[in-house]
Amino acid sequence: MAEMSAMNRKLIQNLAETLSKQVKHFNKTEAECLIRLFNGLLGDQSDRRVGNGLDRGKFRNILHNTFGMTDDMIMDRVFRAFDKDNDSYVSVKEWIEGLSIFLRGTLDEKIKYCFDVYDLNGDGYISREEMFHMLKNSLIRQPTEEDPDEGIKDLVEITLKKMDHDHDSRLSYADFEKAVRDENLLLEAFGTCLPDAKSILAFEQHAFQDTLEH
Amino acid sequence: MGVALTRAAQWTTASSGIGKLEITPVNESLLKEILEFVEQFSSRHPQEAKHVFKEPLQWTTSLEASDFKTEYDISGPAVKSQETDRDGHPMLQLTPPSISVHSFSQLSKIVQLATDKKLKEVRACLEANRDPVAKMLGPSFATVEGEDSSVLRLLEKVKEGDQAKETEIKVKLLILLQQLDTQLLSNSLKQISQDVRLSPATVKNDVELLKSFCSEGEKRVLTSVQYTSDYEFTNGCRTPPWRQVHGEICYLVIKPCDTQPLHITCSTAGVFLNGGIRQEGEENTYDRTSEVYKDLATLLKSTSPHFAENINKQDFAVQEEPPTLKVQHVELVDAEEQGQPQRSYEHHEKNVHEKARQQLVQNKPGGKKKLEPSLKWKNLGLASPYEYVIIPLSTCQQSHIIKRCKTPGGVGGVDDFSESSSESEEDEEQPERRTESNTDLPSEYWQIQKLVKYLKGGNQTATVIALCSMRDFNLAQETCQLAIRDVGGLEVLINLLDTEEIKCKIGSLKILKEISRNSQIRRAIADLGGLQTMVKILDSPDKDLKYLAAETIANVAKFRRARRTVRQHGGIKRLVELLDCVPDSAALTEEQEKDVEVARCGALALWSCSKSTRNKEAIRKAGGIPLLARLLKSPHENMLIPVVGTLQECASERSYRIAIQTEGMIEDLVKNLNCDNHELQMHCASAIFKCAEDKRTRDLVRQCEGLQPLVTLLSQADNKQLLAATTGAIWKCSISMENVAKFQDYKALETLVGLLTDQPEEVLVNVVGALGEGAQKPANRATIRKCGGIQPLVNLLTGTNQALLVNVTKAVGACATELENMTIIDRLDGVRLLWSLLKNPNPDVQASAAWAICPCIENAKDSGEMVRSFVGGLELIVNLLKSTNKEVLASVCAAIAKIAKDEENLAVITDHGVVPMLAKLTNTTDDKLRRHLAEAIARCCMWGSNRVLFGEAGAVSPLVRYLKSKDSSVHQATAQALFQLSKDPNNCITMHDNGVVKLLLGMMGSTDEVLQEAAAGCVANIRRLALANEKARYG
């Protein structure tokens, strides 16, 4: 058992070494911590196959409990953004790559990431319908109103007016990027898909310090 | 007495003819005073009382022969006095019911005889003799408006010498009467100034209001309100012009529910019932038949019980607010709201003051200010026929008092209103401007209303979108600002600040930061408790939040309640903490740049807050000074402006001035004078202006080579604020002679003289101040003359700005020490102007003018003659000896010492009672006053029996004590005074008794020859007296 764990440690260190070179924002130790955390999260999955990672449910639990996200659809989209190879599992590499942006991404990286999250069908544009879909729960519906969706529709129009610079009634990546550069607050225009400063701090503390102590 | 009677007394018909004195409080007190004067006249001035009147005073009396006792020949109902004039005519003659009297002594007696009827007698006498002075002294003394030269003519006669004795008495009598006149006038002025002065606008407002109460059925308080005339003159009056001169504004017929129709006259003095004017009709209907009330409501309340009972049920909010305010409102649309070195005062006075007020406003600094005065008022002010009312004097004093009360800010310790001198850009409570109907609301209003709805009912995402969208509106536009407030957006925005959502907070602050440039929004934010929340946000770890909150606080804290709130919630300490960053490293990382931005906004907020004295103190206690000093080294202008702004604001406090000096900030300030940002330069110059009161600071400015950049800045004559600050700094720096020499090298005076014309008062005060300091050097006095500076300086003597007058008089005085300058001043009649400033109510101006008069008298040709040519001038200056201000007294004593060099003038001031007045002052302990007082006494001894009089008035022994003073200049003047006084034997005895000899013996050993000689002379006189005494006794 001791040998196994020593072997394991060696493996993890090697993996961390490689990953920390591929991913921008983590050094080797930090990568190692994240791998351990990843393994810890996988731990109770008994019959796992090689190459498997976190499944959708587990990942959503993490988003919900650790990063305080609530919107089901957005959480789904975040999972898809992490799961780059679309195999419905977040591998250790995808985990570290994703967290790199999630926790420490530059504005450019975050714009790209958010656009990917919001571009529901992945066609490179955020359409009116996609916006409506994402914003539909953002207003309290007044039962008295004739058209309960009127507010949402209006909100979509407002957003388009503000962000659709080429006036084609949809947001291209360029539109989105420009709007966010002008006004950083619009980064998460269609729903919270990034953790706030407080939960980042808590997560990093938990991951990098607490894991080291074990 | 004449002027008081024609002007102040209230006659039934103001036009001539036989008028009656009305029974009013003013008249009653006038009568009482005259009565008292007459009663005491014969005992006080027995000689003058015997003077025979040119014409007898005649009136219809109620006295009868039986009232007369001894000293009168009674034959039946007729009475003659035993006292006669030189030709044997009796001085009093009674043939009932008329009586004629020839002298004051008889008048006094009548008053005593009349006992309880005396007031009635005086009234009858005055009613029958409208100008008693003319009758007493001859028609040449009739009361005339304007300059009165009768005294002068009399004086001429005194000089001629024929009938000298009689004329002298005549002069004295005239002077006594004129004194009474002044006294009466000033007393009635006090009363008049307390009276309400109504204006056409107020009356009109009142009438409109009353009319609105006529209509409603159940609640009606009045039946009808009508003007007698529908025609309204351009000045707002509805009375015929010949009644307008009496101050009457309009006539009303008001029908109350419970009494007869009331015929009412509204005049500037108040409202009263008249004899029933319907149309322009008979003369007597104009007469007053009731008391004077301060306004219509008061009159109605006291005449109609129904009105009084019901009016209180009405909503009277409209009436409570002074209606003139709305009309008077002069809106200042200021392009930028920065702290300014000068302050203005809001007067809410009535119409007479309006013109002055507009001038005042126009003189405010800052070319960027746009004024929108109400034209309506301007016209009224000019066309108003009531300007002759004697009010301006009293309002001057009143506004002066207002200033006085405000200045010692912070000392009183009243938390609420501890404001500093720089509290100028105060948000005044502006009238709410809510749009009444929804019809003409702009489309922005509806869009904003919709967005606010999303803010209220949205989650974080929707809120952020709505906030971002709201920022796309032109938030600098008042429509949008007020729309946000009116649809309840402010509440939501401020609530968002209390949430955990950083994005919402940032978005909200970004909007609040913009709209808080509007003063109404500022107040609303403060009312909603926004400041407390923002102060809390300053603790946040997020730097964006920090700087946005600080910047918003900077905008909101433009009025004092907000500043107080910031302080009371610990905001000052937190803001000071924001300043802690490293500003001077060359290449900044992104994070450091944010730190700098945080510090900059912190400084901005502190700048706003620093306009309150207590906040200055709080900033200092929180350790703000060293942090500001460090930021002062920053290379960035946008950082330097708020930092220097805060420093110059705080430099009104001594502790800061010392810190600015000791922490080496002067060097940085001087360095920034050389930058090319006018605003920064202005704040630097302003800081130097405030700090350079201190000598060490002035030296530092010179050593840091700050004088030349200041002179260079004088060329920026278009930027008035900058110019005011620069000239201020030059003025204060000029207090050091070394600096004056430097300025001389830089040819500063030449430029300053050029700035004497066409500048706002803020600049003029400083320019003239600088010239006054510069002119202490003889070479500069010549420079000022050569550049043509004397004329504009003398012209400025006619101004009204007190601070300016103090400086101008000082400068003119300094220039007058040069003979050639004096010639010019004399030619421009500058001395007369200086002299008339002695009448200024401000003691600083009085003193400064009196000081300036001294060199003028010394250097002018025929100064004695010149001084005599000022009518009433000598009396005026002698009367200033009654002042309570030490500086005024010292300066007036100095001037009197100069005046008394001329013997004729000395004679006149002696007649004005200068001797007892000076003697009264001798007990002072103030060395400056002592010195000049002693000089004046020494000079005044040269006339008649003044030496003896000084001795009798007890001036000698206090003077002896002056010799013990530590000030050697006091010694010299005192010794000279004592020498003069010692020519009277009784004074020698007093001096000797007070131990003068020992003190003088010490002085005789002095190196000061004048002192030596005077001391020796005095001792010699004492000695001579002793010898003569011995000789008489033993020889």
mmCIF file of N, CA and C in Angstrom, chain A residues 135 137-140 145 151 154-155 158-159 162 183 185-186 188-192 198, chain B residues 450-451 453-454 457-462 464-465 468-469 471-472 500 503 506-507 510:
data_model
loop_
_atom_site.group_PDB
_atom_site.id
_atom_site.type_symbol
_atom_site.label_atom_id
_atom_site.label_comp_id
_atom_site.label_asym_id
_atom_site.label_seq_id
_atom_site.Cartn_x
_atom_site.Cartn_y
_atom_site.Cartn_z
ATOM 1 N N LEU A 135 -32.397 34.707 -20.128
ATOM 2 C CA LEU A 135 -32.892 35.764 -19.236
ATOM 3 C C LEU A 135 -34.299 35.484 -18.712
ATOM 4 N N ASN A 137 -35.733 33.815 -16.594
ATOM 5 C CA ASN A 137 -36.060 33.767 -15.171
ATOM 6 C C ASN A 137 -35.503 34.969 -14.388
ATOM 7 N N SER A 138 -35.047 35.969 -15.131
ATOM 8 C CA SER A 138 -34.331 37.034 -14.418
ATOM 9 C C SER A 138 -35.263 38.106 -13.848
ATOM 10 N N LEU A 139 -36.514 38.079 -14.238
ATOM 11 C CA LEU A 139 -37.442 39.086 -13.690
ATOM 12 C C LEU A 139 -38.546 38.395 -12.910
ATOM 13 N N ILE A 140 -38.963 39.045 -11.862
ATOM 14 C CA ILE A 140 -40.133 38.547 -11.143
ATOM 15 C C ILE A 140 -41.345 38.799 -12.019
ATOM 16 N N GLU A 145 -49.712 41.364 -15.324
ATOM 17 C CA GLU A 145 -49.353 41.831 -16.668
ATOM 18 C C GLU A 145 -49.997 40.972 -17.737
ATOM 19 N N GLY A 151 -41.508 41.945 -20.239
ATOM 20 C CA GLY A 151 -40.314 42.485 -19.593
ATOM 21 C C GLY A 151 -39.053 41.830 -20.114
ATOM 22 N N ASP A 154 -38.248 42.932 -23.537
ATOM 23 C CA ASP A 154 -37.705 44.285 -23.490
ATOM 24 C C ASP A 154 -36.250 44.267 -23.052
ATOM 25 N N LEU A 155 -35.978 43.434 -22.064
ATOM 26 C CA LEU A 155 -34.608 43.316 -21.561
ATOM 27 C C LEU A 155 -33.672 42.855 -22.677
ATOM 28 N N ILE A 158 -33.049 45.712 -24.896
ATOM 29 C CA ILE A 158 -32.098 46.639 -24.262
ATOM 30 C C ILE A 158 -30.675 46.129 -24.444
ATOM 31 N N THR A 159 -30.518 44.839 -24.208
ATOM 32 C CA THR A 159 -29.187 44.258 -24.316
ATOM 33 C C THR A 159 -28.662 44.358 -25.740
ATOM 34 N N LYS A 162 -27.569 47.718 -26.584
ATOM 35 C CA LYS A 162 -26.316 48.097 -25.950
ATOM 36 C C LYS A 162 -25.123 47.357 -26.543
ATOM 37 N N GLU A 183 -17.575 48.119 -21.028
ATOM 38 C CA GLU A 183 -18.213 48.070 -19.720
ATOM 39 C C GLU A 183 -18.035 46.676 -19.147
ATOM 40 N N LEU A 185 -18.873 45.318 -16.594
ATOM 41 C CA LEU A 185 -19.995 44.706 -15.884
ATOM 42 C C LEU A 185 -20.775 43.761 -16.796
ATOM 43 N N LEU A 186 -20.653 43.939 -18.126
ATOM 44 C CA LEU A 186 -21.439 43.134 -19.060
ATOM 45 C C LEU A 186 -20.831 41.767 -19.310
ATOM 46 N N GLU A 188 -20.767 39.142 -17.544
ATOM 47 C CA GLU A 188 -21.723 38.074 -17.235
ATOM 48 C C GLU A 188 -23.142 38.563 -17.512
ATOM 49 N N ALA A 189 -23.301 39.131 -18.709
ATOM 50 C CA ALA A 189 -24.552 39.796 -19.037
ATOM 51 C C ALA A 189 -25.756 38.863 -18.980
ATOM 52 N N PHE A 190 -25.562 37.574 -19.265
ATOM 53 C CA PHE A 190 -26.738 36.689 -19.384
ATOM 54 C C PHE A 190 -26.801 35.654 -18.272
ATOM 55 N N GLY A 191 -26.162 35.932 -17.172
ATOM 56 C CA GLY A 191 -26.239 34.989 -16.055
ATOM 57 C C GLY A 191 -24.870 34.758 -15.447
ATOM 58 N N THR A 192 -24.867 34.490 -14.159
ATOM 59 C CA THR A 192 -23.607 34.325 -13.455
ATOM 60 C C THR A 192 -22.950 33.015 -13.863
ATOM 61 N N LYS A 198 -15.236 36.293 -3.334
ATOM 62 C CA LYS A 198 -15.257 35.648 -2.025
ATOM 63 C C LYS A 198 -15.123 34.129 -2.163
ATOM 64 N N LYS B 450 -39.050 52.532 -16.623
ATOM 65 C CA LYS B 450 -39.080 51.107 -16.958
ATOM 66 C C LYS B 450 -37.831 50.418 -16.402
ATOM 67 N N LEU B 451 -36.687 51.058 -16.606
ATOM 68 C CA LEU B 451 -35.441 50.464 -16.121
ATOM 69 C C LEU B 451 -35.470 50.286 -14.614
ATOM 70 N N LYS B 453 -37.990 49.797 -12.878
ATOM 71 C CA LYS B 453 -38.863 48.657 -12.589
ATOM 72 C C LYS B 453 -38.052 47.353 -12.670
ATOM 73 N N TYR B 454 -37.191 47.261 -13.685
ATOM 74 C CA TYR B 454 -36.363 46.053 -13.810
ATOM 75 C C TYR B 454 -35.365 45.955 -12.654
ATOM 76 N N GLY B 457 -37.382 44.580 -9.811
ATOM 77 C CA GLY B 457 -37.922 43.227 -9.906
ATOM 78 C C GLY B 457 -36.999 42.244 -10.590
ATOM 79 N N GLY B 458 -35.727 42.580 -10.723
ATOM 80 C CA GLY B 458 -34.852 41.681 -11.451
ATOM 81 C C GLY B 458 -33.850 40.977 -10.562
ATOM 82 N N ASN B 459 -33.314 39.867 -11.070
ATOM 83 C CA ASN B 459 -32.207 39.230 -10.338
ATOM 84 C C ASN B 459 -30.924 39.955 -10.699
ATOM 85 N N GLN B 460 -29.815 39.408 -10.250
ATOM 86 C CA GLN B 460 -28.552 40.102 -10.463
ATOM 87 C C GLN B 460 -28.305 40.420 -11.938
ATOM 88 N N THR B 461 -28.582 39.436 -12.791
ATOM 89 C CA THR B 461 -28.303 39.621 -14.214
ATOM 90 C C THR B 461 -29.133 40.756 -14.806
ATOM 91 N N ALA B 462 -30.445 40.710 -14.537
ATOM 92 C CA ALA B 462 -31.314 41.762 -15.064
ATOM 93 C C ALA B 462 -30.926 43.114 -14.486
ATOM 94 N N VAL B 464 -27.962 44.112 -13.540
ATOM 95 C CA VAL B 464 -26.754 44.640 -14.183
ATOM 96 C C VAL B 464 -27.082 45.197 -15.555
ATOM 97 N N ILE B 465 -27.921 44.486 -16.293
ATOM 98 C CA ILE B 465 -28.286 44.992 -17.629
ATOM 99 C C ILE B 465 -28.992 46.343 -17.507
ATOM 100 N N CYS B 468 -26.508 49.054 -16.616
ATOM 101 C CA CYS B 468 -25.660 49.449 -17.744
ATOM 102 C C CYS B 468 -26.455 50.279 -18.737
ATOM 103 N N SER B 469 -27.705 49.893 -18.922
ATOM 104 C CA SER B 469 -28.527 50.623 -19.872
ATOM 105 C C SER B 469 -28.810 52.031 -19.361
ATOM 106 N N ARG B 471 -26.908 53.800 -17.652
ATOM 107 C CA ARG B 471 -25.718 54.644 -17.831
ATOM 108 C C ARG B 471 -25.641 55.217 -19.235
ATOM 109 N N ASP B 472 -26.414 54.635 -20.163
ATOM 110 C CA ASP B 472 -26.370 55.170 -21.521
ATOM 111 C C ASP B 472 -27.152 56.463 -21.668
ATOM 112 N N GLU B 500 -24.864 42.092 -1.394
ATOM 113 C CA GLU B 500 -23.552 41.452 -1.479
ATOM 114 C C GLU B 500 -23.031 41.447 -2.907
ATOM 115 N N LYS B 503 -21.149 43.420 -8.477
ATOM 116 C CA LYS B 503 -21.443 44.040 -9.776
ATOM 117 C C LYS B 503 -22.562 45.055 -9.671
ATOM 118 N N ILE B 506 -21.202 48.126 -7.991
ATOM 119 C CA ILE B 506 -20.375 48.944 -8.893
ATOM 120 C C ILE B 506 -21.267 49.707 -9.864
ATOM 121 N N GLY B 507 -22.221 48.978 -10.454
ATOM 122 C CA GLY B 507 -23.116 49.621 -11.417
ATOM 123 C C GLY B 507 -23.887 50.764 -10.792
ATOM 124 N N LYS B 510 -21.638 53.726 -10.110
ATOM 125 C CA LYS B 510 -21.267 54.450 -11.332
ATOM 126 C C LYS B 510 -22.359 55.454 -11.707
#
